[in-house]
């Protein structure tokens, strides 16, 4: 009998239950990207929390963020995919076999452009990471054997309709202690977008400043805008073109006076491999949900590092479960540039219990406890569930 079979013959904690909770979280302010609204102030922000339970009682939590304006997954499709397909495929599997779970999901839900239902997959994958690490009384960093940073710098997000509003947003962020800024563009005309970035730079002359078009430009428009942004000491131009316009991104990368970062285009590690082969990327943006969870996000970040690419961090306006997962990933790869983990700016997480993530003066402290390192009050989750 093989060593693996010997191990399987003994007790191995196995997944026995995968539960979904569609929760309504309080929102703090409006937030829109080029595709449309992400959060509407005064209206609940809908998130899908997932709880995984193993037969030895180990539990873990994950999160999916349905944002149809950013990706095709809706609340309904995430829940139905998990409950009808991913959960049945996961139940009975060893909790430790995270790679095997990933391959099982590949067979269960066929890929679309590059991966099928990444947000739904991410919620289950993160919950399994959390449960497995908790069962061993290890943090995720200890489980992976890599943790290069204890803190991660956050960026304040400026997503406004005018230059005057942008200056006010910068002032608010500075009042909260944030030093660095990310500006959403592609929502207006080129002149209006540049005017907003100009106002932000004037209000924060010492900040690390980058802009994110969320696929909002054509190649010609992006090149024109890039030339104007270079004069404002913009550090990075993130995802200016549609995700499937690989040729356009390569041409832009060659011609742009500022580095181009790729986000929405990089769902599976094989997508990053394509960009590397075509010499079409300066900076890879790491994002847990976009990759289908931590298993593939770790592989993608390792590939980027091995190829000598810079890694930047981003999220999907997650609540604190998603925030914790991202912090562990970015800490593992020593991401030292400001990251777009903006959940705390736009929503609250009333389901959290001690220990909670500490964010002070725009700096997040990477949790150190078992698993994700945060507490989840299941009674509060059930009270928030729709």
CSV table of C-alpha atoms in Angstrom, one decimal:
chain,number,residue,atom,x,y,z
A,1,UNK,CA,0.0,0.0,0.0
A,2,UNK,CA,1.4,3.5,-0.9
A,3,UNK,CA,2.2,6.1,1.7
A,4,UNK,CA,-0.8,8.1,0.6
A,5,UNK,CA,-3.0,5.1,0.9
A,6,UNK,CA,-1.6,4.4,4.4
A,7,UNK,CA,-2.4,7.9,5.4
A,8,UNK,CA,-5.9,7.7,3.9
A,9,UNK,CA,-6.5,4.4,5.8
A,10,UNK,CA,-6.0,6.3,9.1
A,11,UNK,CA,-8.3,9.0,10.1
A,12,UNK,CA,-8.1,12.1,7.9
A,13,UNK,CA,-10.5,15.0,8.5
A,14,UNK,CA,-12.9,15.1,5.6
A,15,UNK,CA,-15.3,17.7,4.5
A,16,UNK,CA,-18.8,16.8,5.6
A,17,UNK,CA,-20.8,20.1,5.0
A,18,UNK,CA,-20.6,23.2,2.9
A,19,UNK,CA,-23.1,25.9,3.8
A,20,UNK,CA,-23.9,29.2,2.1
A,21,UNK,CA,-25.2,32.4,3.7
A,22,UNK,CA,-26.3,35.3,1.6
A,23,UNK,CA,-25.8,38.3,4.0
A,24,UNK,CA,-26.7,41.9,3.7
A,25,UNK,CA,-23.9,44.1,5.1
A,26,UNK,CA,-24.3,47.8,6.0
A,27,UNK,CA,-22.8,50.1,3.3
A,28,UNK,CA,-21.0,53.3,4.1
A,29,UNK,CA,-20.8,55.2,0.8
A,30,UNK,CA,-21.3,54.9,-3.0
A,31,UNK,CA,-18.6,53.1,-5.1
A,32,UNK,CA,-18.7,52.7,-8.8
A,33,UNK,CA,-16.2,51.4,-11.4
A,34,UNK,CA,-16.3,51.7,-15.2
A,35,UNK,CA,-18.7,48.8,-15.5
A,36,UNK,CA,-21.2,50.3,-13.0
A,37,UNK,CA,-22.1,50.4,-9.3
A,38,UNK,CA,-20.3,48.2,-6.8
A,39,UNK,CA,-21.7,49.6,-3.5
A,40,UNK,CA,-24.7,52.0,-3.1
A,41,UNK,CA,-24.6,54.0,0.1
A,42,UNK,CA,-27.6,53.4,2.2
A,43,UNK,CA,-28.5,50.1,0.5
A,44,UNK,CA,-27.2,46.7,1.9
A,45,UNK,CA,-24.1,45.3,0.3
A,46,UNK,CA,-24.8,41.6,-0.6
A,47,UNK,CA,-22.0,39.1,0.1
A,48,UNK,CA,-22.1,35.3,0.1
A,49,UNK,CA,-20.3,33.7,3.1
A,50,UNK,CA,-19.4,30.0,3.0
A,51,UNK,CA,-18.8,27.8,6.0
A,52,UNK,CA,-17.0,24.5,5.5
A,53,UNK,CA,-17.2,21.8,8.3
A,54,UNK,CA,-15.0,18.7,8.6
A,55,UNK,CA,-15.9,15.5,10.3
A,56,UNK,CA,-13.6,16.3,13.3
A,57,UNK,CA,-15.4,19.6,13.9
A,58,UNK,CA,-12.9,21.9,12.2
A,59,UNK,CA,-14.6,24.8,10.5
A,60,UNK,CA,-13.6,27.6,8.1
A,61,UNK,CA,-15.1,30.5,6.3
A,62,UNK,CA,-14.8,32.0,2.9
A,63,UNK,CA,-16.4,34.9,1.0
A,64,UNK,CA,-17.7,35.6,-2.5
A,65,UNK,CA,-18.5,39.2,-3.7
A,66,UNK,CA,-21.2,39.3,-6.4
A,67,UNK,CA,-20.5,42.3,-8.5
A,68,UNK,CA,-22.2,41.9,-11.9
A,69,UNK,CA,-20.7,45.2,-13.0
A,70,UNK,CA,-17.2,43.7,-12.6
A,71,UNK,CA,-17.7,40.0,-13.5
A,72,UNK,CA,-20.5,37.8,-14.7
A,73,UNK,CA,-21.3,36.1,-11.4
A,74,UNK,CA,-24.4,37.1,-9.5
A,75,UNK,CA,-25.6,36.3,-6.0
A,76,UNK,CA,-28.0,33.7,-7.4
A,77,UNK,CA,-25.4,32.1,-9.7
A,78,UNK,CA,-22.8,31.9,-6.9
A,79,UNK,CA,-25.2,30.3,-4.4
A,80,UNK,CA,-26.6,27.8,-6.9
A,81,UNK,CA,-23.1,26.9,-8.2
A,82,UNK,CA,-21.9,26.2,-4.7
A,83,UNK,CA,-25.0,24.4,-3.4
A,84,UNK,CA,-25.7,22.4,-6.6
A,85,UNK,CA,-22.2,21.6,-7.8
A,86,UNK,CA,-19.2,22.6,-5.7
A,87,UNK,CA,-20.5,21.5,-2.4
A,88,UNK,CA,-21.4,18.0,-3.6
A,89,UNK,CA,-18.0,17.7,-5.2
A,90,UNK,CA,-16.3,18.8,-2.0
A,91,UNK,CA,-18.1,16.7,0.5
A,92,UNK,CA,-16.2,13.5,1.4
A,93,UNK,CA,-12.8,14.9,0.2
A,94,UNK,CA,-9.8,15.1,2.6
A,95,UNK,CA,-9.6,18.7,4.0
A,96,UNK,CA,-5.8,18.7,3.4
A,97,UNK,CA,-6.0,18.0,-0.3
A,98,UNK,CA,-6.5,21.6,-1.5
A,99,UNK,CA,-4.8,20.9,-4.9
A,100,UNK,CA,-7.1,17.9,-5.4
A,101,UNK,CA,-10.1,20.1,-4.5
A,102,UNK,CA,-9.0,22.6,-7.1
A,103,UNK,CA,-8.7,19.9,-9.8
A,104,UNK,CA,-12.1,18.5,-8.8
A,105,UNK,CA,-13.7,21.9,-9.3
A,106,UNK,CA,-12.0,22.2,-12.7
A,107,UNK,CA,-13.9,19.0,-13.7
A,108,UNK,CA,-17.1,20.0,-12.0
A,109,UNK,CA,-17.5,23.5,-13.6
A,110,UNK,CA,-16.0,23.9,-17.1
A,111,UNK,CA,-13.9,26.9,-17.7
A,112,UNK,CA,-15.3,30.0,-19.4
A,113,UNK,CA,-12.7,32.3,-20.8
A,114,UNK,CA,-10.1,30.8,-18.5
A,115,UNK,CA,-11.8,29.5,-15.3
A,116,UNK,CA,-15.4,28.7,-14.5
A,117,UNK,CA,-17.2,30.6,-11.7
A,118,UNK,CA,-14.1,31.9,-9.9
A,119,UNK,CA,-15.9,33.8,-7.2
A,120,UNK,CA,-18.0,30.8,-6.1
A,121,UNK,CA,-14.9,28.6,-6.2
A,122,UNK,CA,-12.9,31.1,-4.2
A,123,UNK,CA,-15.4,31.1,-1.3
A,124,UNK,CA,-15.1,27.3,-0.9
A,125,UNK,CA,-11.4,27.2,-1.4
A,126,UNK,CA,-10.7,29.9,1.2
A,127,UNK,CA,-13.0,28.2,3.7
A,128,UNK,CA,-11.1,25.0,3.2
A,129,UNK,CA,-7.8,26.7,3.7
A,130,UNK,CA,-9.2,28.3,6.9
A,131,UNK,CA,-10.6,25.0,8.2
A,132,UNK,CA,-7.5,23.0,7.5
A,133,UNK,CA,-5.1,25.6,9.0
A,134,UNK,CA,-7.3,25.8,12.1
A,135,UNK,CA,-7.4,22.1,12.5
A,136,UNK,CA,-3.6,22.2,12.7
A,137,UNK,CA,-3.6,25.3,14.9
A,138,UNK,CA,-1.6,27.2,12.3
A,139,UNK,CA,-2.0,30.5,10.6
A,140,UNK,CA,-2.2,30.5,6.8
A,141,UNK,CA,1.3,31.9,6.7
A,142,UNK,CA,2.6,29.0,8.9
A,143,UNK,CA,0.7,26.5,6.8
A,144,UNK,CA,2.3,27.7,3.6
A,145,UNK,CA,5.7,28.2,5.3
A,146,UNK,CA,5.9,31.8,4.0
A,147,UNK,CA,5.1,35.2,5.6
A,148,UNK,CA,7.4,38.0,4.5
A,149,UNK,CA,5.5,40.9,6.0
A,150,UNK,CA,3.5,41.6,9.1
A,151,UNK,CA,1.7,44.7,7.8
A,152,UNK,CA,0.3,45.7,4.4
A,153,UNK,CA,-0.2,49.3,3.3
A,154,UNK,CA,-3.7,50.1,2.0
A,155,UNK,CA,-4.7,52.7,-0.5
A,156,UNK,CA,-7.7,55.0,-0.2
A,157,UNK,CA,-10.0,54.7,-3.2
A,158,UNK,CA,-11.1,57.8,-5.1
A,159,UNK,CA,-14.1,57.1,-7.3
A,160,UNK,CA,-15.9,60.4,-7.8
A,161,UNK,CA,-17.8,62.3,-10.4
A,162,UNK,CA,-15.8,65.5,-10.4
A,163,UNK,CA,-12.4,67.0,-9.5
A,164,UNK,CA,-13.9,68.9,-6.6
A,165,UNK,CA,-15.4,65.7,-5.2
A,166,UNK,CA,-12.0,64.0,-5.7
A,167,UNK,CA,-10.2,66.6,-3.6
A,168,UNK,CA,-12.8,66.1,-0.8
A,169,UNK,CA,-12.3,62.3,-1.0
A,170,UNK,CA,-8.6,62.7,-0.7
A,171,UNK,CA,-9.1,64.9,2.4
A,172,UNK,CA,-11.3,62.3,3.9
A,173,UNK,CA,-8.8,59.5,3.3
A,174,UNK,CA,-6.0,61.6,4.7
A,175,UNK,CA,-8.1,62.3,7.8
A,176,UNK,CA,-8.3,58.5,8.3
A,177,UNK,CA,-4.5,58.2,8.0
A,178,UNK,CA,-4.3,56.9,4.5
A,179,UNK,CA,-1.1,58.0,2.7
A,180,UNK,CA,-1.6,56.4,-0.7
A,181,UNK,CA,-4.3,56.7,-3.3
A,182,UNK,CA,-5.9,54.7,-6.2
A,183,UNK,CA,-8.1,56.6,-8.6
A,184,UNK,CA,-10.9,55.0,-10.6
A,185,UNK,CA,-11.0,56.3,-14.2
A,186,UNK,CA,-12.9,55.2,-17.3
A,187,UNK,CA,-16.2,56.5,-15.9
A,188,UNK,CA,-16.2,59.8,-17.7
A,189,UNK,CA,-14.6,61.5,-20.7
A,190,UNK,CA,-10.8,61.5,-21.0
A,191,UNK,CA,-10.6,65.2,-20.0
A,192,UNK,CA,-12.8,64.6,-17.0
A,193,UNK,CA,-10.8,61.6,-15.9
A,194,UNK,CA,-7.5,63.5,-16.2
A,195,UNK,CA,-9.0,66.4,-14.3
A,196,UNK,CA,-9.9,64.1,-11.4
A,197,UNK,CA,-6.4,62.6,-11.3
A,198,UNK,CA,-4.9,66.1,-11.5
A,199,UNK,CA,-7.0,67.2,-8.5
A,200,UNK,CA,-5.9,64.1,-6.6
A,201,UNK,CA,-2.3,64.7,-7.2
A,202,UNK,CA,-2.6,68.4,-6.2
A,203,UNK,CA,-4.3,67.3,-2.9
A,204,UNK,CA,-1.7,64.6,-2.2
A,205,UNK,CA,1.6,65.5,-3.8
A,206,UNK,CA,3.6,62.9,-1.8
A,207,UNK,CA,1.3,59.9,-2.3
A,208,UNK,CA,1.9,56.8,-4.3
A,209,UNK,CA,-0.8,57.3,-6.9
A,210,UNK,CA,-2.1,54.9,-9.5
A,211,UNK,CA,-5.2,54.7,-11.7
A,212,UNK,CA,-7.5,51.9,-12.6
A,213,UNK,CA,-9.7,52.0,-15.7
A,214,UNK,CA,-11.3,48.6,-15.1
A,215,UNK,CA,-11.3,47.9,-18.8
A,216,UNK,CA,-12.9,51.3,-19.6
A,217,UNK,CA,-10.8,52.5,-22.5
A,218,UNK,CA,-10.0,51.7,-26.1
A,219,UNK,CA,-6.3,51.2,-26.9
A,220,UNK,CA,-6.1,54.7,-28.6
A,221,UNK,CA,-7.8,56.4,-25.7
A,222,UNK,CA,-5.6,54.6,-23.1
A,223,UNK,CA,-2.5,55.7,-24.9
A,224,UNK,CA,-3.6,59.3,-25.0
A,225,UNK,CA,-4.6,59.2,-21.3
A,226,UNK,CA,-1.3,57.5,-20.3
A,227,UNK,CA,0.7,60.3,-21.9
A,228,UNK,CA,-1.2,62.8,-19.8
A,229,UNK,CA,-1.0,60.8,-16.6
A,230,UNK,CA,2.8,60.5,-16.9
A,231,UNK,CA,3.0,64.3,-16.2
A,232,UNK,CA,1.2,63.7,-12.9
A,233,UNK,CA,3.7,61.1,-11.6
A,234,UNK,CA,1.2,58.3,-11.8
A,235,UNK,CA,3.0,55.1,-10.8
A,236,UNK,CA,0.8,52.5,-12.6
A,237,UNK,CA,-2.0,52.4,-15.1
A,238,UNK,CA,-4.1,49.4,-14.2
A,239,UNK,CA,-6.2,47.3,-16.7
A,240,UNK,CA,-7.0,50.1,-19.2
A,241,UNK,CA,-8.3,47.7,-21.9
A,242,UNK,CA,-10.8,44.9,-22.0
A,243,UNK,CA,-9.6,41.7,-20.4
A,244,UNK,CA,-9.5,39.7,-23.6
A,245,UNK,CA,-7.6,42.3,-25.6
A,246,UNK,CA,-4.2,40.7,-25.1
A,247,UNK,CA,-2.8,42.2,-28.3
A,248,UNK,CA,-3.9,45.7,-27.4
A,249,UNK,CA,-2.4,45.4,-23.9
A,250,UNK,CA,0.9,44.3,-25.5
A,251,UNK,CA,0.9,47.3,-27.8
A,252,UNK,CA,0.0,49.6,-25.0
A,253,UNK,CA,2.6,48.2,-22.7
A,254,UNK,CA,5.2,48.9,-25.4
A,255,UNK,CA,4.1,52.5,-26.0
A,256,UNK,CA,2.9,53.6,-22.6
A,257,UNK,CA,5.1,56.0,-20.7
A,258,UNK,CA,4.0,54.5,-17.4
A,259,UNK,CA,3.9,50.8,-16.4
A,260,UNK,CA,0.7,48.9,-17.2
A,261,UNK,CA,-0.7,46.5,-14.6
A,262,UNK,CA,-3.0,43.6,-15.6
A,263,UNK,CA,-5.9,42.6,-13.4
A,264,UNK,CA,-9.1,41.3,-14.9
A,265,UNK,CA,-7.1,39.5,-17.7
A,266,UNK,CA,-5.4,37.2,-15.2
A,267,UNK,CA,-7.9,34.7,-13.9
A,268,UNK,CA,-5.9,31.4,-14.2
A,269,UNK,CA,-2.1,31.1,-13.9
A,270,UNK,CA,-2.1,30.0,-17.6
A,271,UNK,CA,-3.4,33.5,-18.5
A,272,UNK,CA,-0.3,35.0,-16.8
A,273,UNK,CA,1.9,32.6,-18.7
A,274,UNK,CA,0.4,33.8,-22.0
A,275,UNK,CA,1.1,37.4,-21.1
A,276,UNK,CA,4.6,36.5,-20.1
A,277,UNK,CA,5.3,34.6,-23.3
A,278,UNK,CA,4.0,37.6,-25.4
A,279,UNK,CA,6.0,40.1,-23.3
A,280,UNK,CA,2.7,41.9,-22.7
A,281,UNK,CA,2.9,42.7,-19.0
A,282,UNK,CA,4.8,44.9,-16.5
A,283,UNK,CA,2.9,44.2,-13.3
A,284,UNK,CA,0.7,41.4,-12.2
A,285,UNK,CA,-2.2,42.2,-9.9
A,286,UNK,CA,-3.0,39.5,-7.3
A,287,UNK,CA,-6.6,39.0,-6.4
A,288,UNK,CA,-7.9,36.0,-4.5
A,289,UNK,CA,-11.5,35.8,-5.8
A,290,UNK,CA,-10.6,36.5,-9.4
A,291,UNK,CA,-8.3,33.5,-9.4
A,292,UNK,CA,-10.8,31.1,-7.9
A,293,UNK,CA,-9.3,31.1,-4.4
A,294,UNK,CA,-6.0,30.9,-2.6
A,295,UNK,CA,-4.8,27.7,-4.3
A,296,UNK,CA,-4.5,29.2,-7.7
A,297,UNK,CA,-3.7,32.7,-6.4
A,298,UNK,CA,-0.6,31.2,-4.8
A,299,UNK,CA,0.4,29.6,-8.0
A,300,UNK,CA,-0.1,32.8,-10.0
A,301,UNK,CA,1.9,34.9,-7.6
A,302,UNK,CA,4.7,32.4,-7.6
A,303,UNK,CA,4.8,32.4,-11.4
A,304,UNK,CA,4.9,36.2,-11.5
A,305,UNK,CA,7.7,36.2,-8.9
A,306,UNK,CA,9.7,33.6,-10.8
A,307,UNK,CA,9.3,35.6,-14.1
A,308,UNK,CA,10.6,38.7,-12.4
A,309,UNK,CA,7.3,40.6,-12.5
A,310,UNK,CA,6.2,43.1,-9.9
A,311,UNK,CA,3.2,42.0,-7.9
A,312,UNK,CA,0.5,44.4,-6.8
A,313,UNK,CA,-2.5,43.5,-4.6
A,314,UNK,CA,-6.2,44.1,-5.0
A,315,UNK,CA,-9.6,42.8,-3.8
A,316,UNK,CA,-13.3,43.0,-4.6
A,317,UNK,CA,-14.6,45.3,-1.8
A,318,UNK,CA,-14.8,42.2,0.5
A,319,UNK,CA,-15.8,42.2,4.1
A,320,UNK,CA,-13.3,41.0,6.7
A,321,UNK,CA,-13.2,37.3,5.7
A,322,UNK,CA,-12.1,38.2,2.2
A,323,UNK,CA,-9.8,40.9,3.6
A,324,UNK,CA,-8.0,38.4,5.8
A,325,UNK,CA,-7.5,36.0,3.0
A,326,UNK,CA,-5.9,38.7,0.8
A,327,UNK,CA,-3.7,40.0,3.6
A,328,UNK,CA,-2.2,36.5,4.1
A,329,UNK,CA,-1.6,36.1,0.3
A,330,UNK,CA,0.1,39.5,0.0
A,331,UNK,CA,2.1,39.0,3.1
A,332,UNK,CA,3.3,35.6,1.8
A,333,UNK,CA,4.8,37.3,-1.3
A,334,UNK,CA,6.0,40.4,0.5
A,335,UNK,CA,3.9,42.9,-1.4
A,336,UNK,CA,5.4,46.2,-0.4
A,337,UNK,CA,3.4,48.6,-2.6
A,338,UNK,CA,0.0,49.9,-1.4
A,339,UNK,CA,-2.9,47.5,-2.2
A,340,UNK,CA,-6.5,48.0,-3.1
A,341,UNK,CA,-8.3,46.2,-0.2
A,342,UNK,CA,-11.1,48.8,0.1
A,343,UNK,CA,-13.8,46.9,2.0
A,344,UNK,CA,-13.4,48.8,5.2
A,345,UNK,CA,-13.8,52.1,3.2
A,346,UNK,CA,-17.2,51.1,1.8
A,347,UNK,CA,-18.9,48.4,4.0
A,348,UNK,CA,-18.8,47.1,7.5
A,349,UNK,CA,-18.5,43.5,8.8
A,350,UNK,CA,-20.9,43.2,11.8
A,351,UNK,CA,-20.4,39.4,11.9
A,352,UNK,CA,-16.8,39.6,13.0
A,353,UNK,CA,-15.8,38.5,16.5
A,354,UNK,CA,-12.5,38.6,18.4
A,355,UNK,CA,-9.8,38.5,17.1
A,356,UNK,CA,-10.5,41.2,14.5
A,357,UNK,CA,-8.2,42.7,11.8
A,358,UNK,CA,-6.5,45.9,13.0
A,359,UNK,CA,-6.3,48.7,10.4
A,360,UNK,CA,-4.7,51.9,11.7
A,361,UNK,CA,-3.6,54.9,9.6
A,362,UNK,CA,-4.1,53.0,6.4
A,363,UNK,CA,-2.0,50.1,7.4
A,364,UNK,CA,-3.5,46.6,7.9
A,365,UNK,CA,-1.9,44.1,10.4
A,366,UNK,CA,-1.8,40.6,9.0
A,367,UNK,CA,-3.7,38.3,11.4
A,368,UNK,CA,-1.5,35.8,13.3
A,369,UNK,CA,-4.1,33.4,14.8
A,370,UNK,CA,-5.1,30.0,13.4
A,371,UNK,CA,-6.5,29.9,9.9
A,372,UNK,CA,-7.5,33.3,8.6
A,373,UNK,CA,-6.9,34.6,12.1
A,374,UNK,CA,-10.2,36.3,12.6
A,375,UNK,CA,-13.3,35.4,14.6
A,376,UNK,CA,-16.7,34.8,12.9
A,377,UNK,CA,-19.9,35.0,15.0
A,378,UNK,CA,-22.1,32.5,13.3
A,379,UNK,CA,-25.2,33.7,15.1
A,380,UNK,CA,-24.5,37.2,13.7
A,381,UNK,CA,-24.1,35.7,10.2
A,382,UNK,CA,-27.5,33.9,10.5
A,383,UNK,CA,-29.1,37.2,11.7
A,384,UNK,CA,-27.7,39.0,8.6
A,385,UNK,CA,-28.7,36.2,6.2
A,386,UNK,CA,-31.5,37.0,3.7
